[in-house]
Short mmCIF file of C-alpha atoms (C1' of nucleotides) in Angstrom, two decimals:
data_model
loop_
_atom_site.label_atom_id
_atom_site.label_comp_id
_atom_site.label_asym_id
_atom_site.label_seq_id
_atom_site.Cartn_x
_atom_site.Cartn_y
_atom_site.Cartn_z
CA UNK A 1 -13.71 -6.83 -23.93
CA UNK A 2 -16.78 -5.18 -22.76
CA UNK A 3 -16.99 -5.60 -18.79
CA UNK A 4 -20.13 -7.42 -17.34
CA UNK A 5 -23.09 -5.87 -17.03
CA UNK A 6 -23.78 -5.66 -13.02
CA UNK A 7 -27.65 -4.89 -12.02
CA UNK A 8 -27.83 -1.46 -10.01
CA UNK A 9 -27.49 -2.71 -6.70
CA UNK A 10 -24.50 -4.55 -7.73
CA UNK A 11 -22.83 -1.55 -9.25
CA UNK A 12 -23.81 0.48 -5.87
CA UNK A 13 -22.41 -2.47 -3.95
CA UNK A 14 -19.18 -1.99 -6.37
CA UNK A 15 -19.12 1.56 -5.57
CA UNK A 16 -19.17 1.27 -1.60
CA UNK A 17 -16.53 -1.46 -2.01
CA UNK A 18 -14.37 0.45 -4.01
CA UNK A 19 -14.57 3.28 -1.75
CA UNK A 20 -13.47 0.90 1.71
CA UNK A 21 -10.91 -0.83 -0.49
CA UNK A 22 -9.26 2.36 -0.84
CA UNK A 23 -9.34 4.08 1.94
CA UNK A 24 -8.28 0.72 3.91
CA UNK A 25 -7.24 -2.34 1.36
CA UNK A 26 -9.01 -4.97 1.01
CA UNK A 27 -9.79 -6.35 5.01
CA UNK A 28 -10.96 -3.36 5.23
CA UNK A 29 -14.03 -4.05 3.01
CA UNK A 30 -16.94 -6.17 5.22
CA UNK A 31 -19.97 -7.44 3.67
CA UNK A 32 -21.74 -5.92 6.95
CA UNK A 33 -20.75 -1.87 5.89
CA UNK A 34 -21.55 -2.44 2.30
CA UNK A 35 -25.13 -3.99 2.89
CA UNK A 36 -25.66 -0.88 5.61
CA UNK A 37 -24.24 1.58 2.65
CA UNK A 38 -26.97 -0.15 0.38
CA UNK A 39 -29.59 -0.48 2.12
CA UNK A 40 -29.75 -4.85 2.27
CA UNK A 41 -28.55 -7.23 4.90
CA UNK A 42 -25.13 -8.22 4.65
CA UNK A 43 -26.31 -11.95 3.52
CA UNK A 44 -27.71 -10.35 0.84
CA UNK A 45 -24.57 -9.05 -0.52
CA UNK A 46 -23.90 -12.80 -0.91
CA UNK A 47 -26.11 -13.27 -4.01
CA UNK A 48 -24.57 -10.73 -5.92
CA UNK A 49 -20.90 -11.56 -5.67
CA UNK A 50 -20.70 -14.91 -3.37
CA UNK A 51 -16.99 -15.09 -2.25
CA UNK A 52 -15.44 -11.49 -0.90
CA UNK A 53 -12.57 -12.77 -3.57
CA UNK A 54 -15.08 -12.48 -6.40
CA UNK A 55 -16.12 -8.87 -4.86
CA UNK A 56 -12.06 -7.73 -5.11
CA UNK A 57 -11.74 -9.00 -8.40
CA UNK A 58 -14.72 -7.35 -9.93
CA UNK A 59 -13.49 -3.86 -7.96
CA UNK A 60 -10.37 -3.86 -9.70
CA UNK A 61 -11.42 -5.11 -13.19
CA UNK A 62 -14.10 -2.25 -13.34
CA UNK A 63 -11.58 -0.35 -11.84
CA UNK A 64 -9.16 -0.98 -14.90
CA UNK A 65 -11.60 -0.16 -17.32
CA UNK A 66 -12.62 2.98 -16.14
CA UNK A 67 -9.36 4.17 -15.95
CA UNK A 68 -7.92 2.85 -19.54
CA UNK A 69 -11.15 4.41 -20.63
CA UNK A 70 -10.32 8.03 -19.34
CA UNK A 71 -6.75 7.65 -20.51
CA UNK A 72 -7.90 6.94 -24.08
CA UNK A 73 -5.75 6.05 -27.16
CA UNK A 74 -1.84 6.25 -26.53
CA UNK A 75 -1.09 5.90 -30.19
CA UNK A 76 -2.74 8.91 -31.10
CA UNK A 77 -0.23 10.15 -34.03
CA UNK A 78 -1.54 13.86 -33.48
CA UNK A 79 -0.66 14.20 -30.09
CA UNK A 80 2.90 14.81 -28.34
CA UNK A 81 4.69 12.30 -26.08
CA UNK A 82 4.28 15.16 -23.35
CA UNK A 83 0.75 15.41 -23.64
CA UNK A 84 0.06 11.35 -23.24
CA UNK A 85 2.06 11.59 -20.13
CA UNK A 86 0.56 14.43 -19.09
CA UNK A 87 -2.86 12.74 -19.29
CA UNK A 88 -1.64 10.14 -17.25
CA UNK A 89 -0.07 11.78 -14.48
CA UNK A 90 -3.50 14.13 -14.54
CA UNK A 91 -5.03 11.10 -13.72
CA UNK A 92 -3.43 10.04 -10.77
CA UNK A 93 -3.74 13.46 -9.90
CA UNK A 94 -7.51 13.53 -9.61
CA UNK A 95 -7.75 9.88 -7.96
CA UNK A 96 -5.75 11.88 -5.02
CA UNK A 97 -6.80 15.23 -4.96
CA UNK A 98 -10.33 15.14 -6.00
CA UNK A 99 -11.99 11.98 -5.21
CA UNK A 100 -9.35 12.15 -1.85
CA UNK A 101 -8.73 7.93 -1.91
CA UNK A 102 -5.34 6.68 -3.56
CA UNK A 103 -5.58 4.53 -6.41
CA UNK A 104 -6.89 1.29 -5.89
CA UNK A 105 -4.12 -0.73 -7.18
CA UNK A 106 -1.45 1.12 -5.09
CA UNK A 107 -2.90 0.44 -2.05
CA UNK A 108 -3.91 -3.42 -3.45
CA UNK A 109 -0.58 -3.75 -4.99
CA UNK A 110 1.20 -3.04 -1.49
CA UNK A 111 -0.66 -5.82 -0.08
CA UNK A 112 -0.17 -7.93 -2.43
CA UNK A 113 1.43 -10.83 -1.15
CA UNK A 114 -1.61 -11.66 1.08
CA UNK A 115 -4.41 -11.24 -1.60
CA UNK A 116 -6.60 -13.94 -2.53
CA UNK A 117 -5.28 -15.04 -6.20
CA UNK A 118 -7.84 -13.53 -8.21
CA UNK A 119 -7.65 -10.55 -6.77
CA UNK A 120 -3.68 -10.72 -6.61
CA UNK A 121 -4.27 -11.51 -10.19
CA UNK A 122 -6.04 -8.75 -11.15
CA UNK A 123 -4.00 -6.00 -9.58
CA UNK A 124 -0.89 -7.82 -11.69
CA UNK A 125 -3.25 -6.98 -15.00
CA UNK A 126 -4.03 -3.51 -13.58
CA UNK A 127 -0.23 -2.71 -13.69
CA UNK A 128 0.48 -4.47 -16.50
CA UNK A 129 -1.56 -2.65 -18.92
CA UNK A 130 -1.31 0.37 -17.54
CA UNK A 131 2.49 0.02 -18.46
CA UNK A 132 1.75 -1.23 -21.67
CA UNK A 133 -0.35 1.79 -22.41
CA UNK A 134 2.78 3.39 -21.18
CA UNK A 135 5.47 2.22 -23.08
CA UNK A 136 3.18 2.52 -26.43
CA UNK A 137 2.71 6.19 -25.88
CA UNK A 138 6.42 6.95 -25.29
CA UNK A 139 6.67 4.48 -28.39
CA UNK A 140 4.58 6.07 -30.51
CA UNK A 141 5.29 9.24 -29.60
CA UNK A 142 8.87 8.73 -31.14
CA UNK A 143 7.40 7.28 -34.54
CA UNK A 144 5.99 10.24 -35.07
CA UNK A 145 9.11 11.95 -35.14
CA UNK A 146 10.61 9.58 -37.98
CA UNK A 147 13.59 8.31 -35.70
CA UNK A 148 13.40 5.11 -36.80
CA UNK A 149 12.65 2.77 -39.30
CA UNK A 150 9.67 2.84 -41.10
CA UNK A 151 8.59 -0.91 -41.56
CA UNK A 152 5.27 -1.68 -39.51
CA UNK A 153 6.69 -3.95 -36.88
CA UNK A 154 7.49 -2.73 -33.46
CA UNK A 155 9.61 -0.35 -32.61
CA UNK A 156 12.88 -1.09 -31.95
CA UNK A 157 13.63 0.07 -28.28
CA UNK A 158 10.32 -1.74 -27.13
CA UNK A 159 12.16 -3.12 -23.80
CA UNK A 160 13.43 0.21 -23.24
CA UNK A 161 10.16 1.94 -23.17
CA UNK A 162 8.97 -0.42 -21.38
CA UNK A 163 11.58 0.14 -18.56
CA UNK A 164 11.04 3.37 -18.72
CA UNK A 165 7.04 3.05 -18.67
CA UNK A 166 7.44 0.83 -15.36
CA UNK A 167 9.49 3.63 -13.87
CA UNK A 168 6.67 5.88 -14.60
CA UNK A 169 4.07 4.07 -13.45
CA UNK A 170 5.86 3.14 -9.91
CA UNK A 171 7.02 6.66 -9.24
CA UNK A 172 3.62 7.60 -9.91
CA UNK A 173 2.03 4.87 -7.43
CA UNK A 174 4.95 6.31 -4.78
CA UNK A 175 4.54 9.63 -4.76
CA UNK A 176 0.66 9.29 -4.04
CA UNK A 177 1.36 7.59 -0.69
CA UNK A 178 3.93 9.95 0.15
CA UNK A 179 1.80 12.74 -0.70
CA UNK A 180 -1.21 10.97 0.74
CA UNK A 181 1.00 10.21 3.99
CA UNK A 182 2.88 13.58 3.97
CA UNK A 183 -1.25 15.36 3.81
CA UNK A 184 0.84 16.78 0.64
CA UNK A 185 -0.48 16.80 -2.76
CA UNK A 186 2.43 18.14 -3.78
CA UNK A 187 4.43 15.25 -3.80
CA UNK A 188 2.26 14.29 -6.38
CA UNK A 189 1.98 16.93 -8.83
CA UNK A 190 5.93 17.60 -8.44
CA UNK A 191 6.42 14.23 -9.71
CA UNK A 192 5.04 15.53 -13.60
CA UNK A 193 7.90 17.53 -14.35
CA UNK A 194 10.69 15.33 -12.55
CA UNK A 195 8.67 12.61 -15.10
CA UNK A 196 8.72 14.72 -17.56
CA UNK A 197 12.58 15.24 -17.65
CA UNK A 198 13.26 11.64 -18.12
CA UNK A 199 10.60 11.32 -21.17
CA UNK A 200 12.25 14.33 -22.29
CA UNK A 201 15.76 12.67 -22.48
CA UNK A 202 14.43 9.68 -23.91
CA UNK A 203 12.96 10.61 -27.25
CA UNK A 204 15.68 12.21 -29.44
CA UNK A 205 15.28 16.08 -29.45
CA UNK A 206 13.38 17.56 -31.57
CA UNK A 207 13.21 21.44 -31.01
CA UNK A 208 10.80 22.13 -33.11
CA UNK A 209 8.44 18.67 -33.74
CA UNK A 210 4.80 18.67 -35.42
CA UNK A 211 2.24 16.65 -34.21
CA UNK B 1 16.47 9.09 21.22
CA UNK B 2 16.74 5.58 22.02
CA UNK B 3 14.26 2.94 21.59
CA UNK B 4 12.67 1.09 24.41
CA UNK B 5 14.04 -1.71 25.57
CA UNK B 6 11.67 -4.59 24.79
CA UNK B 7 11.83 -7.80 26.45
CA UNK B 8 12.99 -10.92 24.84
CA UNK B 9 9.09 -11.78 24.40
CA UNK B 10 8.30 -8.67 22.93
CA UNK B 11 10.60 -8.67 20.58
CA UNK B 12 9.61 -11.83 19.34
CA UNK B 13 6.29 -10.36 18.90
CA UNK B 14 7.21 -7.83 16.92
CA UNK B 15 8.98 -9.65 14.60
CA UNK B 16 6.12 -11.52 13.59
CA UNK B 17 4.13 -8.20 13.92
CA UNK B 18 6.30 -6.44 11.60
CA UNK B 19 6.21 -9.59 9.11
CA UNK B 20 2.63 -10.09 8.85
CA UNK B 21 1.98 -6.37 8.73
CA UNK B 22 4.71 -6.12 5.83
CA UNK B 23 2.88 -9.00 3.91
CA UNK B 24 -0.71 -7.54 4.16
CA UNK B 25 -1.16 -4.86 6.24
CA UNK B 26 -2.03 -3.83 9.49
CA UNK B 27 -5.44 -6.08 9.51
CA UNK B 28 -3.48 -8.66 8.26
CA UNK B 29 -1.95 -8.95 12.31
CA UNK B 30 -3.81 -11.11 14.42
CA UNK B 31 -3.28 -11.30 17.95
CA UNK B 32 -4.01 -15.45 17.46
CA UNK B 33 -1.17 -15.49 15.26
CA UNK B 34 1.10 -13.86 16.76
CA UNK B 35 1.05 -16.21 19.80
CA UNK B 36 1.03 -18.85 17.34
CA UNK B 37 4.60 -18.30 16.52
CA UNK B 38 6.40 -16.91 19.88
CA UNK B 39 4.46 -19.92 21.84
CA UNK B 40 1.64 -18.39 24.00
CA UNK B 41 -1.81 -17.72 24.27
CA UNK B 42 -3.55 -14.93 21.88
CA UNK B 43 -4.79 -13.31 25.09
CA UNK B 44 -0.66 -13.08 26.51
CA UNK B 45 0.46 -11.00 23.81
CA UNK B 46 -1.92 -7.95 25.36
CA UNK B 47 0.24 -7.92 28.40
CA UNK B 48 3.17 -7.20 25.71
CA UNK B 49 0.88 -4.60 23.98
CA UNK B 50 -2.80 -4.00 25.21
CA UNK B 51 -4.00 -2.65 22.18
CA UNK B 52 -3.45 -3.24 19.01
CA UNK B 53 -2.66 0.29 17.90
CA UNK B 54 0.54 -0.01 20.54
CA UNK B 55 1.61 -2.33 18.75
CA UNK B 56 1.15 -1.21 15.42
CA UNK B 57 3.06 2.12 16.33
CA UNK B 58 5.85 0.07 18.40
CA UNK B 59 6.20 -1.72 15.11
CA UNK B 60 6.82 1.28 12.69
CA UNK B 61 9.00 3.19 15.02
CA UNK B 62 11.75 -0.11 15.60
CA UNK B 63 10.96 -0.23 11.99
CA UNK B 64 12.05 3.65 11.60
CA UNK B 65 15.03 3.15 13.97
CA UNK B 66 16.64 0.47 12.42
CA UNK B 67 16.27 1.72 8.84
CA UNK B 68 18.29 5.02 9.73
CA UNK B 69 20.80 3.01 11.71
CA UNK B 70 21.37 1.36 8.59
CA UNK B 71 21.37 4.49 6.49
CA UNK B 72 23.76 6.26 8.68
CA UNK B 73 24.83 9.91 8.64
CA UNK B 74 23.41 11.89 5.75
CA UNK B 75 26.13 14.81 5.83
CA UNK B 76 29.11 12.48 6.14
CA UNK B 77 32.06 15.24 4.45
CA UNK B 78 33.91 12.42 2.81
CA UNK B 79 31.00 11.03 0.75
CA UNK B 80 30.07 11.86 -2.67
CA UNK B 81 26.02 12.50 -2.91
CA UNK B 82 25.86 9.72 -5.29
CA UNK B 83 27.17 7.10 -2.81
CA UNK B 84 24.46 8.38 -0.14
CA UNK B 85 21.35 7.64 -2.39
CA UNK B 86 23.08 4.67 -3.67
CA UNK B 87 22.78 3.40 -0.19
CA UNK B 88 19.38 4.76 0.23
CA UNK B 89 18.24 2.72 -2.68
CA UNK B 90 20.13 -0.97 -1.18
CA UNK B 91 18.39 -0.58 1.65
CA UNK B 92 15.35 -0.57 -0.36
CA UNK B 93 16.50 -3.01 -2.62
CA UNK B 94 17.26 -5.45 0.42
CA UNK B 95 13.99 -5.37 1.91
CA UNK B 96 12.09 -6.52 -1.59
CA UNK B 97 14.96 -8.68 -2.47
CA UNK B 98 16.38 -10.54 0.59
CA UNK B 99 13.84 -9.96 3.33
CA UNK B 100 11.14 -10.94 0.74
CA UNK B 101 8.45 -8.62 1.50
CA UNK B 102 8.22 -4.64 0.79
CA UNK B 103 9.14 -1.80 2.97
CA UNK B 104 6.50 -1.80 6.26
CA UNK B 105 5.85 1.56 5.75
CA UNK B 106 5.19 1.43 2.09
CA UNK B 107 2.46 -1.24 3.19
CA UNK B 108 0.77 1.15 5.87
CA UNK B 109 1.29 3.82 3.91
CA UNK B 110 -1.01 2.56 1.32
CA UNK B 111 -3.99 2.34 4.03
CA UNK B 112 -2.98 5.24 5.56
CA UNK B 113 -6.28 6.87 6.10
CA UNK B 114 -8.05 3.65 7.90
CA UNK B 115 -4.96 3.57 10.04
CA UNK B 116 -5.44 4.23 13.92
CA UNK B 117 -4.30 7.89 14.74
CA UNK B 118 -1.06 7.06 16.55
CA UNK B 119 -0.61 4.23 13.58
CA UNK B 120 -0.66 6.55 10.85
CA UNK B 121 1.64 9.39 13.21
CA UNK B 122 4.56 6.90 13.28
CA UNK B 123 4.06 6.30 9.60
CA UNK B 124 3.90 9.56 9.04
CA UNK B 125 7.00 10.54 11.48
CA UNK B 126 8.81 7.58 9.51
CA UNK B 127 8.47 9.52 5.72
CA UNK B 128 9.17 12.84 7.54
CA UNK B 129 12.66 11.45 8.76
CA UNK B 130 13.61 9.78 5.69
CA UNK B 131 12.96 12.87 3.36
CA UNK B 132 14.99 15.11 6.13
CA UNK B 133 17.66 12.48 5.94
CA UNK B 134 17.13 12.57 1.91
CA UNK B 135 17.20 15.95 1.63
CA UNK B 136 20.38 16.24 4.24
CA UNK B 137 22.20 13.87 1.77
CA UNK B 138 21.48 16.06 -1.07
CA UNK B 139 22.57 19.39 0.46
CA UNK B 140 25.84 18.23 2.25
CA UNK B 141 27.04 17.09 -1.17
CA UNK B 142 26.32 20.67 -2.76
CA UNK B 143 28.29 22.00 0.41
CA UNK B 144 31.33 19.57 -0.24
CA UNK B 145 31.63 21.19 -3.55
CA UNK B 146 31.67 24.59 -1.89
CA UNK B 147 28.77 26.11 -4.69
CA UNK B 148 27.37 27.83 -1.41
CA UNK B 149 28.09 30.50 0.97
CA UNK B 150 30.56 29.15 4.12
CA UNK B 151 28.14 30.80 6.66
CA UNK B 152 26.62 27.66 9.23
CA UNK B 153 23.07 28.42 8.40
CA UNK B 154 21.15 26.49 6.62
CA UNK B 155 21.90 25.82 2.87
CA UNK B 156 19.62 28.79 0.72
CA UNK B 157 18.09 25.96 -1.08
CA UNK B 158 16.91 23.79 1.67
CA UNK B 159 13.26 23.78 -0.35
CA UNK B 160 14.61 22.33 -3.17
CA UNK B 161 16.33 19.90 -2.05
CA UNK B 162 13.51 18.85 0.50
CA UNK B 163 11.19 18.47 -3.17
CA UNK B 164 13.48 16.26 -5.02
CA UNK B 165 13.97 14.26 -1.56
CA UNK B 166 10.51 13.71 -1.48
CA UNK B 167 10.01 12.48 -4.65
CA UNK B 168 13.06 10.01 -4.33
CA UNK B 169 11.21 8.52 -1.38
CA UNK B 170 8.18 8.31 -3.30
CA UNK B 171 9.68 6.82 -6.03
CA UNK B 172 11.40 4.18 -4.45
CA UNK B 173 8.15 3.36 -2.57
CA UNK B 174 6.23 3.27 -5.93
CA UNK B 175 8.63 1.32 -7.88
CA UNK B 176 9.09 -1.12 -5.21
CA UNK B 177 5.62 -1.79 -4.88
CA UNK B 178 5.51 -2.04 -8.69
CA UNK B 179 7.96 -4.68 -8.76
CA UNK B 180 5.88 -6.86 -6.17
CA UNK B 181 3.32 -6.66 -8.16
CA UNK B 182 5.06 -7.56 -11.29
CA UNK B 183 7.61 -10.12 -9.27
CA UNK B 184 10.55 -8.17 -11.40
CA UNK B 185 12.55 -6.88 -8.72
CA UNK B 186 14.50 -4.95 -12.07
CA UNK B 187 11.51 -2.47 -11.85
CA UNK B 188 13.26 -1.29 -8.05
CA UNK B 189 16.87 -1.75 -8.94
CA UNK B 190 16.61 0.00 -12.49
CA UNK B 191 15.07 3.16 -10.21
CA UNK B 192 18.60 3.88 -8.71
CA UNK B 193 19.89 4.79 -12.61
CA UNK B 194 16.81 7.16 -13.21
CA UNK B 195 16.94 8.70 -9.41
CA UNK B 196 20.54 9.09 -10.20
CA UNK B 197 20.51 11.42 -13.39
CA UNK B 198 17.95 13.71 -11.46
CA UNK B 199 20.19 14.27 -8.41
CA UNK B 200 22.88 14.97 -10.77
CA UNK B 201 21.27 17.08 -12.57
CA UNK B 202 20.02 18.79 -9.47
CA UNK B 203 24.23 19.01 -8.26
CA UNK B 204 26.08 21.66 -10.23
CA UNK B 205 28.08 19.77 -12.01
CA UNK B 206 32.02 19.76 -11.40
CA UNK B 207 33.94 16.62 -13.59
CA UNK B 208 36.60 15.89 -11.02
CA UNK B 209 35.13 16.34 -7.41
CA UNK B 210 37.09 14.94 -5.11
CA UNK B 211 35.19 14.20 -0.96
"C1'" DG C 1 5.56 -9.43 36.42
"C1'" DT C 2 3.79 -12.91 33.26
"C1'" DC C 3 0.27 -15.35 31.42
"C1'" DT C 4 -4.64 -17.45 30.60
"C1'" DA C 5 -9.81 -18.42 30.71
"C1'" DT C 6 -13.49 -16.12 29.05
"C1'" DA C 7 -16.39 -12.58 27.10
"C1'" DA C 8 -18.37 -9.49 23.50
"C1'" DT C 9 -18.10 -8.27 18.63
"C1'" DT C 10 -17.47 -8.85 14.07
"C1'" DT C 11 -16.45 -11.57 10.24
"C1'" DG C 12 -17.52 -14.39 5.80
"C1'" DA C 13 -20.55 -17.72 4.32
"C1'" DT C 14 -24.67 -21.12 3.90
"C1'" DA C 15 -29.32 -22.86 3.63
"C1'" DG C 16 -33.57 -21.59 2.71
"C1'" DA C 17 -37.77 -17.96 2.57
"C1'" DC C 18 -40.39 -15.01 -0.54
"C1'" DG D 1 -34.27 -13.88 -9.27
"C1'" DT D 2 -33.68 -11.40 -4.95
"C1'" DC D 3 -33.09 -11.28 -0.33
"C1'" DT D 4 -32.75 -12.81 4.82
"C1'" DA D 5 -32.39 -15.65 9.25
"C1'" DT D 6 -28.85 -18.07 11.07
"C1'" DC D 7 -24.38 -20.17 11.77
"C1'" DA D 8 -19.43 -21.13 12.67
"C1'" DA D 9 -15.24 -19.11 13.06
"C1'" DA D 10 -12.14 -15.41 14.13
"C1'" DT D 11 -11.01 -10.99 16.34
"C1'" DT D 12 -9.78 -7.70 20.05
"C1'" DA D 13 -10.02 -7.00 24.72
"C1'" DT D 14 -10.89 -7.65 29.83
"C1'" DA D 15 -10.81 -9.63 34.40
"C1'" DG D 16 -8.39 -12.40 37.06
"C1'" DA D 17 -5.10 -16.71 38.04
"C1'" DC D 18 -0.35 -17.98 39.13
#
DNA sequence: GTCTATAATTTGATAGAC
DNA sequence: GTCTATCAAATTATAGAC
């Protein structure tokens, strides 16, 4: 599960292509900028990740780690439903406002259709676990309350969190290019409590839960 | 207001334009291409549009025109607010869903900051007219209800309704992008349910309106 | 007014030097 | 193992033909 373990200049090479990627997509990404960014000759780049397919791919795998990693358990039985979806929508948050570049999968995922496979491939795994992390946090979240059975197996409404994690995850995705269109972070942070209304009405009220 | 009136040629171009650029992007246009499919040389289609940037914006803004010709008035007296954003989200659902690739603006959107400047303007112009025609849909459905002062001015809660239109927008980008990714179209089409319980929510209720 | 031959860059990728 | 000289193809754009 552990990612690869890139040599320095590859992980530099990473971080200028992860930058161009985007800001742009993924033509936007030349093997001629990264070697300048770097400090080698564009050939060069070659030896570390031959095919420009292999760079994308490796982008948005490291990519997906980094982020899962940051987001941390979603089954954490001490911690509100609110609070995991809080995290994640921080998240975004700081991809946008502070490091000023949407997320890398947004901008990937919009291009999709004209991706190389592996890297078309990889963006499909970026979204899927981040909904997956999703929908076991809004899961989860309900366990904790006792609404429903006790047995170990999953959860009942399963398919409806994960409708409701997918929703999440697009509106998310959405209201970062609007906001990063618009020159209006707002966009983005108003989409937390309009999120938070729906998760809200989801889990069966309970006014006064314990973590 | 009204477009310019392309020739036969040009138009032919920017159909292919506006299909490549919806599949990848705006690098994802190639002048060779183009040709390629209307039957000319690469170096013909610069008589059309000399730069590539004119073309780009020429793109988004038939692109804008034809979306709100489809969406048609926003403050229509007869209409129930629901029906308006219903529409709003068919229109999104027939670009992912028919036309087969997502919204062009979504796409450009995404690579918004590598855009050139008069690129990125019309993209930007595009999001600004759909949220006004959003947030005009919202507030002409409060005023059918009468739940504001009769004066002509502007409704008192113009800013609100502006908010929740942008994040409508945003979320139907988002979730249609999501659904590309995924190929589960459901992901857009179960966004019109969601979008729906905010606006209501937003409308003061009244069980029996009548348009 | 419409289109094309041609140029000037830039691109990803290979074969081979150190 | 790391990097580079070099290539072949593609890209936008111009100057000029019809």
């Amino acid at each position: 599960m552990a990612g690869p373990n890139y040599s320095e200049k590859a992980n530099e090479i990473l971080n200028a292509a992860e930058l161009r990627m985007r800001q742009g997509g993924f033509d936007a990404v030349s093997y001629r900028d990264l070697a300048a960014v770097v400090g080698i000759k564009a050939s060069s780049v070659h030896y570390h990740f031959p095919q420009k397919a292999d760079l994308g791919r490796a982008v948005v795998e490291r990519y997906t780690t980094k982020l899962l990693a940051f987001l941390g358990a979603p089954d954490d039985p001490t911690e509100f439903v609110e609070t995991r979806i809080k995290r994640l929508c921080s998240a975004y948050q700081h991809a946008l406002i502070h490091e000023e570049v949407p997320c890398l999968c947004c901008v990937l995922g919009a291009e999709s259709l004209d991706l190389p496979a592996v890297v078309s491939q990889a963006v499909n795994h970026f979204f899927v676990q981040m909904i997956h992390w999703t929908a076991t946090a809004l899961l989860t979240g309900c366990e904790a309350q006792g609404d429903r059975d006790s047995s170990g197996s999953l959860p009942s409404d399963r398919q409806a969190a994960e409708v409701l994690a997918k929703h999440i995850i697009g509106t998310l995705q959405g209201t970062m290019i609007t906001a990063l269109t618009l020159q209006d972070p707002d966009v983005l942070t108003n989409a937390e409590p309009f999120l938070l209304r729906l998760v809200s009405s989801a889990i069966p009220t309970t006014p006064e839960r314990q973590p």
